[in-house]
Structures are given as structure tokens and as C-alpha cells.
Amino acid sequence: MSTRIDLPQVFHLGPARLTAGLDRFRRLDLASHTHVHPPLPRPTRDDLLDLAEHVDLRGRGGAGFPFARKARAAMAAADRTGARPVIVVNGSEGEPPSAKDRMLLARSPHLALDGACLAAAAFGAEEIVIGVTAGSPGEVSVPAALDERDLPCPARTVCLPERFVSGESSALIRGVNGLPVQPATVRARAAEGGTGGVRRRPTLLSNAETWAQLAVAARLGPGAYAAVGTTAEPGTVLLTVNRPAAGPLVVEVPFGTRLGDVLDACGLRPGAGVLVGGYHGAWLGPVDAVGASLSRTGLAELGGTLGAGAIVALTADTCPLGEITRVATWLAGESAGQCGPCRRGLPDAAEALAALATGADGPAALEDVRRALGSAQGGGACSHPDGTARFVLSALDVFARDVEAHVAGPGCGRPVLGVLPLPHDEGARLEVDWSRCAGHGLCGVLAPGLVRLGPHGYPASTTIPVAPWQEHGARRAVNQCPALALRMRRPWPPPGRPR
């Protein structure tokens, strides 16, 4: 994947809090940061916990878990074990339509560090760890910011591979601990330490925006913080609005803002439907999208989710089913391949979607999609199967007329324009040379979860995406193909390595 050297553009509807100063400065170093933001208070442990509870600060990474509850659990574990906690800032964004945390760490790194340092000082932390994506602007911006400021405890930056699952909390903690960056197969609460924490310490982990919101709330106080937003969800939220043929736009809005107003301000129309929450989010029809309240409660009433705040409006000139198939195929390859839903359920669903998009198998293909995703839900080692199922199944409902056209045979007649953003560089792929392939079928035996054979023993696809966990089987198939009809093609340079 390409090195991310671009700095996302920003603007705001309502007060500029997290985006303050970014209309004047490309990046806020410590001098400009202290000019834009007032001095940071030094609350006690109880004061900081009460503040987070009073404003109902919730994680902005997608799950929306109450920060105060997580922090109190970490403090209870620290008191019980005598181990000092570790503060972790999750700045790893492996999701193509999301750029808000990348923007914060690139353009306003001290705001997120303010929140982490507040907690580290109040909670007596042993260390602050900031996880960033390798090759992203944060890889340079965050260490530079750390060098500029006084810190309450040691701090370091950890670079993670640019993959969708790298931002999952247990995957990040595994990476910090020097283990493979993939979700833990046994669920353990990071706040309680043990196997779920950094070096077995109680670990307080939140994403970059959450830490920045904590710093804003500490400066403003609960009353002023709640001056915007809704009664149940005070404050502002960062959104990533994706624009066709343009870079993503990070927008700060008060909770409760109408989605239609945000689209208008960005020069967009709802088109055929709007995705809210990114690739683990849900689709809304155009009418629902325009009137939707951008809050967890408002979107839940429509069957949606705010997630990490990524928004994509699907233009009416592209094939919805083809777009969904592209993303579902990519999501299947981005899994860690540790459990049945990821090893079989998501690839099976992507294959059935591809058949449906081309008009093959009709109703049977649609039923195969629903069956594969139904079996994938609720049984994964992490939330990846559930989030992927929500993305696809909500699309089948919102774009039901287009799906019917593909079930009937010829399809909707529109091209696939690639409106839904995906990485520009492809991952490893297995390619079939049809001039050599003799239909022995050995590849399907050596890599059964990767190569699907047609009714006559030939591979069903000419080019097959290979996830990292599938590479061993792919190499076996290449090396043992009796007709030498297979080859592996890899991107260069490897993902995460700067060009």
C-alpha cells in the first residue's frame, strides 16, 4: 500500500474544538498548539473519572464503550495488583474510508497527547504507547510531538502494518507486546491486565479522537462541553466524508447534526444510498440518510450505526452490487483467518456476491450470500465477521431493486466505478495461466479455502486474492501444480513500506 504523506483537509459545522487552529496551521507544533488551546488543567484521579462520566465520554473508535467505565476497571485492577497502568493511544486506521485519527495525529498530535498525558498523570501510569500505521504521517508527526513536550512518564510510538484488523484493540496490544498483529483468539479485558494487557499491566486503551475529546472536556468543563450536541450525547464528533475524485474531508460536527446538512456542506448528494460507520457500518436509503441524526441513538433508530464516523454516498451511476462485492472481497482478505467465520464464511459470501453481481446462479447465489453471512455472525474471534455481515446485509436491503435486477439475470446495466475507496495497491494474488492449466484440480486440494474448482475441475477464477494467512497454501499450490499453470504475484514494495 502506498505511503500516506497527504494531510487530510478539515472543516467544521458549529464550534471548532478538535479542529481548532487547523484553518491557519497545516500542523500544530507545540508552540502553535499552546497558542490555539488554553493551558491544560491537572485534575486528580477522581476528578478526571467524574468528568468523563459526567459528559458520558464514549470511545470514538466504533464500539462507543463508556470511557469512565473502562478507566475505573483499569484503576481497580491497578489497585488490586499494585501494577501501574499503561495508557495506549490507538491511532491505527486500516479502514480506507476513515481518516479522522490519521488527521489528528498528523495535524494536531498534541491534542491527543494532552488527553493521554492527563490520564497518565492522574492515574500514575507506567508508560504511554501510541500505535500508528507504518508509512502514515503519524509515524513522523507523533515522535516529533513527543520530543517537544514534558511527559508524566516514558512514551513511545509503535508502528503497525496497514491492515484492517490492525486497529482492533487486542491486535494493537499484541503488536505492542511484540506478537503478530492480529486479534487475540481468547478474549481478555485489557483494563484488567493479564493476558489482555500490555506486559500484563492494566491497560487503558482508546482511539486518538477519544483522548483528544478528553483533553477538550478537561479544558472546557462539563457544562461548556455539553453546550453543543444532544442531551444524551453532548459534544462534537469527527466524521470522515469521502468525496468522489477527491481526498477525504474530516468534518467536526455537534452530535445530533442532520446527515443531510453534512452532505450539503461537502457538496454531496445522498445518491443511491449512504454508508455510515465505514466498512463495519450500515447503509441508509437516500430519504432516511437526509433526515438522519448523527448520533448513536438517532442512527440506531434507523438500523444504522455511527461506528468510526466514516461516510460514503454512493453515486447513482455505479453498480451498487459490484461496489459491495469489491469491498466484501477485500474484507475477506483482510481477516486474520483465525476462526471459521473468517476462514470460510467471509470468503464464501464474497464468492457468492461475485456470482450474483455477474448474474450467475440468480436466487441461489443470493441465498448463498445470506447463508454464509448468517453462519459467520456471532461466532468470530473478533467483531470482523459481524461488522462485515452488517455492511453487506444492510446493502442487500437498501439496494433491493438492484439486487433483484441481478437475480433476474442481466443486472442493473451500470458499470462498477470504484466509488467505495479501497487501497490502490493490490495484495498478493494467485494467477492462473489458462494456456497451461489442464484441470488436474490439485490446486483445489492443496488450497481448498482459496482455490474453488468449477464443475469440470478448473479453477473458477483467473485471479484469486490471497490473504496473508492463505499464503502457505497458495505457495504449495504453485510449487506442486503439475502443469506449472499457477504463479503468485505480490505488490512491490510490500504493504506498509515507504516508496
PDB file of N, CA and C in Angstrom, residues 18 51-71 100-101 205-214 217 225 230-238 255 295-297 306-308:
ATOM      1  N   LEU A  18     -11.818  20.095  18.198  1.00  0.00           N
ATOM      2  CA  LEU A  18     -10.699  19.256  17.783  1.00  0.00           C
ATOM      3  C   LEU A  18     -10.013  19.807  16.540  1.00  0.00           C
ATOM      4  N   LEU A  51     -15.318  13.660  35.490  1.00  0.00           N
ATOM      5  CA  LEU A  51     -15.521  14.442  34.273  1.00  0.00           C
ATOM      6  C   LEU A  51     -15.948  13.550  33.116  1.00  0.00           C
ATOM      7  N   ALA A  52     -15.216  12.464  32.896  1.00  0.00           N
ATOM      8  CA  ALA A  52     -15.539  11.554  31.790  1.00  0.00           C
ATOM      9  C   ALA A  52     -16.925  10.957  31.957  1.00  0.00           C
ATOM     10  N   GLU A  53     -17.307  10.695  33.196  1.00  0.00           N
ATOM     11  CA  GLU A  53     -18.627  10.121  33.455  1.00  0.00           C
ATOM     12  C   GLU A  53     -19.725  11.170  33.252  1.00  0.00           C
ATOM     13  N   HIS A  54     -19.456  12.395  33.695  1.00  0.00           N
ATOM     14  CA  HIS A  54     -20.462  13.456  33.619  1.00  0.00           C
ATOM     15  C   HIS A  54     -20.812  13.796  32.168  1.00  0.00           C
ATOM     16  N   VAL A  55     -19.820  13.832  31.283  1.00  0.00           N
ATOM     17  CA  VAL A  55     -20.091  14.160  29.880  1.00  0.00           C
ATOM     18  C   VAL A  55     -20.378  12.901  29.059  1.00  0.00           C
ATOM     19  N   ASP A  56     -20.409  11.743  29.735  1.00  0.00           N
ATOM     20  CA  ASP A  56     -20.658  10.460  29.070  1.00  0.00           C
ATOM     21  C   ASP A  56     -19.727  10.284  27.867  1.00  0.00           C
ATOM     22  N   LEU A  57     -18.426  10.478  28.119  1.00  0.00           N
ATOM     23  CA  LEU A  57     -17.438  10.313  27.060  1.00  0.00           C
ATOM     24  C   LEU A  57     -17.375   8.849  26.654  1.00  0.00           C
ATOM     25  N   ARG A  58     -17.583   8.610  25.363  1.00  0.00           N
ATOM     26  CA  ARG A  58     -17.554   7.247  24.840  1.00  0.00           C
ATOM     27  C   ARG A  58     -16.504   7.137  23.744  1.00  0.00           C
ATOM     28  N   GLY A  59     -16.010   5.929  23.575  1.00  0.00           N
ATOM     29  CA  GLY A  59     -14.969   5.682  22.584  1.00  0.00           C
ATOM     30  C   GLY A  59     -15.422   6.062  21.189  1.00  0.00           C
ATOM     31  N   ARG A  60     -14.544   6.723  20.460  1.00  0.00           N
ATOM     32  CA  ARG A  60     -14.857   7.152  19.095  1.00  0.00           C
ATOM     33  C   ARG A  60     -14.266   6.218  18.042  1.00  0.00           C
ATOM     34  N   GLY A  61     -13.842   5.031  18.474  1.00  0.00           N
ATOM     35  CA  GLY A  61     -13.254   4.106  17.517  1.00  0.00           C
ATOM     36  C   GLY A  61     -14.249   3.199  16.838  1.00  0.00           C
ATOM     37  N   GLY A  62     -15.501   3.184  17.315  1.00  0.00           N
ATOM     38  CA  GLY A  62     -16.520   2.354  16.685  1.00  0.00           C
ATOM     39  C   GLY A  62     -17.436   1.680  17.672  1.00  0.00           C
ATOM     40  N   ALA A  63     -16.894   1.175  18.792  1.00  0.00           N
ATOM     41  CA  ALA A  63     -17.731   0.439  19.741  1.00  0.00           C
ATOM     42  C   ALA A  63     -18.544   1.357  20.628  1.00  0.00           C
ATOM     43  N   GLY A  64     -18.071   2.581  20.889  1.00  0.00           N
ATOM     44  CA  GLY A  64     -18.813   3.521  21.710  1.00  0.00           C
ATOM     45  C   GLY A  64     -18.875   3.129  23.178  1.00  0.00           C
ATOM     46  N   PHE A  65     -17.841   2.447  23.686  1.00  0.00           N
ATOM     47  CA  PHE A  65     -17.849   1.993  25.079  1.00  0.00           C
ATOM     48  C   PHE A  65     -17.562   3.169  26.007  1.00  0.00           C
ATOM     49  N   PRO A  66     -18.249   3.270  27.152  1.00  0.00           N
ATOM     50  CA  PRO A  66     -18.028   4.393  28.065  1.00  0.00           C
ATOM     51  C   PRO A  66     -16.586   4.442  28.577  1.00  0.00           C
ATOM     52  N   PHE A  67     -15.924   5.580  28.382  1.00  0.00           N
ATOM     53  CA  PHE A  67     -14.527   5.730  28.781  1.00  0.00           C
ATOM     54  C   PHE A  67     -14.380   5.593  30.300  1.00  0.00           C
ATOM     55  N   ALA A  68     -15.284   6.211  31.057  1.00  0.00           N
ATOM     56  CA  ALA A  68     -15.158   6.186  32.510  1.00  0.00           C
ATOM     57  C   ALA A  68     -15.247   4.764  33.053  1.00  0.00           C
ATOM     58  N   ARG A  69     -16.125   3.946  32.487  1.00  0.00           N
ATOM     59  CA  ARG A  69     -16.249   2.566  32.962  1.00  0.00           C
ATOM     60  C   ARG A  69     -14.962   1.784  32.712  1.00  0.00           C
ATOM     61  N   LYS A  70     -14.385   1.990  31.520  1.00  0.00           N
ATOM     62  CA  LYS A  70     -13.130   1.327  31.191  1.00  0.00           C
ATOM     63  C   LYS A  70     -12.005   1.808  32.113  1.00  0.00           C
ATOM     64  N   ALA A  71     -11.954   3.118  32.357  1.00  0.00           N
ATOM     65  CA  ALA A  71     -10.899   3.680  33.205  1.00  0.00           C
ATOM     66  C   ALA A  71     -11.043   3.195  34.647  1.00  0.00           C
ATOM     67  N   LYS A 100      -9.956  10.229  10.196  1.00  0.00           N
ATOM     68  CA  LYS A 100     -10.006  11.218  11.271  1.00  0.00           C
ATOM     69  C   LYS A 100      -8.862  11.074  12.266  1.00  0.00           C
ATOM     70  N   ASP A 101      -8.535   9.844  12.690  1.00  0.00           N
ATOM     71  CA  ASP A 101      -7.422   9.666  13.627  1.00  0.00           C
ATOM     72  C   ASP A 101      -6.092   9.952  12.947  1.00  0.00           C
ATOM     73  N   LEU A 205      -6.961   1.687  26.959  1.00  0.00           N
ATOM     74  CA  LEU A 205      -6.785   1.918  25.521  1.00  0.00           C
ATOM     75  C   LEU A 205      -8.001   2.630  24.959  1.00  0.00           C
ATOM     76  N   SER A 206      -7.772   3.702  24.210  1.00  0.00           N
ATOM     77  CA  SER A 206      -8.819   4.383  23.451  1.00  0.00           C
ATOM     78  C   SER A 206      -8.201   4.931  22.177  1.00  0.00           C
ATOM     79  N   ASN A 207      -9.049   5.269  21.224  1.00  0.00           N
ATOM     80  CA  ASN A 207      -8.502   5.769  19.964  1.00  0.00           C
ATOM     81  C   ASN A 207      -8.135   7.248  20.102  1.00  0.00           C
ATOM     82  N   ALA A 208      -7.446   7.760  19.089  1.00  0.00           N
ATOM     83  CA  ALA A 208      -6.878   9.113  19.172  1.00  0.00           C
ATOM     84  C   ALA A 208      -7.944  10.169  19.410  1.00  0.00           C
ATOM     85  N   GLU A 209      -9.097  10.064  18.746  1.00  0.00           N
ATOM     86  CA  GLU A 209     -10.132  11.082  18.941  1.00  0.00           C
ATOM     87  C   GLU A 209     -10.657  11.090  20.371  1.00  0.00           C
ATOM     88  N   THR A 210     -10.804   9.912  20.972  1.00  0.00           N
ATOM     89  CA  THR A 210     -11.307   9.854  22.346  1.00  0.00           C
ATOM     90  C   THR A 210     -10.378  10.592  23.301  1.00  0.00           C
ATOM     91  N   TRP A 211      -9.061  10.399  23.146  1.00  0.00           N
ATOM     92  CA  TRP A 211      -8.102  11.099  24.008  1.00  0.00           C
ATOM     93  C   TRP A 211      -8.161  12.605  23.758  1.00  0.00           C
ATOM     94  N   ALA A 212      -8.323  12.995  22.498  1.00  0.00           N
ATOM     95  CA  ALA A 212      -8.441  14.427  22.192  1.00  0.00           C
ATOM     96  C   ALA A 212      -9.716  15.004  22.811  1.00  0.00           C
ATOM     97  N   GLN A 213     -10.820  14.259  22.760  1.00  0.00           N
ATOM     98  CA  GLN A 213     -12.069  14.718  23.384  1.00  0.00           C
ATOM     99  C   GLN A 213     -11.903  14.873  24.896  1.00  0.00           C
ATOM    100  N   LEU A 214     -11.152  13.980  25.525  1.00  0.00           N
ATOM    101  CA  LEU A 214     -10.910  14.091  26.963  1.00  0.00           C
ATOM    102  C   LEU A 214     -10.180  15.397  27.281  1.00  0.00           C
ATOM    103  N   ALA A 217     -12.672  18.280  26.929  1.00  0.00           N
ATOM    104  CA  ALA A 217     -13.595  18.312  28.057  1.00  0.00           C
ATOM    105  C   ALA A 217     -12.915  18.849  29.320  1.00  0.00           C
ATOM    106  N   TYR A 225     -18.698  21.943  27.765  1.00  0.00           N
ATOM    107  CA  TYR A 225     -18.556  20.839  26.816  1.00  0.00           C
ATOM    108  C   TYR A 225     -19.918  20.424  26.273  1.00  0.00           C
ATOM    109  N   THR A 230     -26.388  16.798  21.824  1.00  0.00           N
ATOM    110  CA  THR A 230     -27.708  16.491  22.363  1.00  0.00           C
ATOM    111  C   THR A 230     -27.594  16.283  23.875  1.00  0.00           C
ATOM    112  N   THR A 231     -28.726  16.216  24.530  1.00  0.00           N
ATOM    113  CA  THR A 231     -28.717  15.998  25.977  1.00  0.00           C
ATOM    114  C   THR A 231     -28.073  14.661  26.324  1.00  0.00           C
ATOM    115  N   ALA A 232     -28.408  13.642  25.560  1.00  0.00           N
ATOM    116  CA  ALA A 232     -27.866  12.308  25.826  1.00  0.00           C
ATOM    117  C   ALA A 232     -26.449  12.145  25.309  1.00  0.00           C
ATOM    118  N   GLU A 233     -26.085  12.888  24.254  1.00  0.00           N
ATOM    119  CA  GLU A 233     -24.765  12.746  23.636  1.00  0.00           C
ATOM    120  C   GLU A 233     -24.177  14.134  23.418  1.00  0.00           C
ATOM    121  N   PRO A 234     -23.565  14.699  24.459  1.00  0.00           N
ATOM    122  CA  PRO A 234     -23.020  16.059  24.335  1.00  0.00           C
ATOM    123  C   PRO A 234     -21.707  16.078  23.563  1.00  0.00           C
ATOM    124  N   GLY A 235     -21.357  17.285  23.084  1.00  0.00           N
ATOM    125  CA  GLY A 235     -20.069  17.483  22.434  1.00  0.00           C
ATOM    126  C   GLY A 235     -20.125  17.331  20.928  1.00  0.00           C
ATOM    127  N   THR A 236     -18.946  17.200  20.347  1.00  0.00           N
ATOM    128  CA  THR A 236     -18.816  17.081  18.899  1.00  0.00           C
ATOM    129  C   THR A 236     -18.258  15.713  18.542  1.00  0.00           C
ATOM    130  N   VAL A 237     -18.255  15.437  17.261  1.00  0.00           N
ATOM    131  CA  VAL A 237     -17.707  14.177  16.759  1.00  0.00           C
ATOM    132  C   VAL A 237     -17.015  14.453  15.430  1.00  0.00           C
ATOM    133  N   LEU A 238     -15.962  13.718  15.152  1.00  0.00           N
ATOM    134  CA  LEU A 238     -15.259  13.827  13.875  1.00  0.00           C
ATOM    135  C   LEU A 238     -15.820  12.809  12.891  1.00  0.00           C
ATOM    136  N   PHE A 255     -22.922  16.439  17.914  1.00  0.00           N
ATOM    137  CA  PHE A 255     -23.847  15.313  17.892  1.00  0.00           C
ATOM    138  C   PHE A 255     -25.257  15.824  17.639  1.00  0.00           C
ATOM    139  N   SER A 295     -25.994  10.709  15.577  1.00  0.00           N
ATOM    140  CA  SER A 295     -25.773  10.336  16.963  1.00  0.00           C
ATOM    141  C   SER A 295     -25.962   8.831  17.044  1.00  0.00           C
ATOM    142  N   ARG A 296     -25.455   8.230  18.075  1.00  0.00           N
ATOM    143  CA  ARG A 296     -25.621   6.783  18.204  1.00  0.00           C
ATOM    144  C   ARG A 296     -27.105   6.416  18.277  1.00  0.00           C
ATOM    145  N   THR A 297     -27.873   7.199  19.076  1.00  0.00           N
ATOM    146  CA  THR A 297     -29.295   6.911  19.226  1.00  0.00           C
ATOM    147  C   THR A 297     -30.061   7.149  17.928  1.00  0.00           C
ATOM    148  N   LEU A 306     -23.106   4.636  14.105  1.00  0.00           N
ATOM    149  CA  LEU A 306     -22.132   5.696  13.849  1.00  0.00           C
ATOM    150  C   LEU A 306     -20.748   5.131  13.616  1.00  0.00           C
ATOM    151  N   GLY A 307     -20.421   4.051  14.315  1.00  0.00           N
ATOM    152  CA  GLY A 307     -19.124   3.422  14.143  1.00  0.00           C
ATOM    153  C   GLY A 307     -17.989   4.411  14.323  1.00  0.00           C
ATOM    154  N   ALA A 308     -17.034   4.365  13.427  1.00  0.00           N
ATOM    155  CA  ALA A 308     -15.893   5.279  13.474  1.00  0.00           C
ATOM    156  C   ALA A 308     -16.159   6.574  12.714  1.00  0.00           C
TER     157      ALA A 308
END
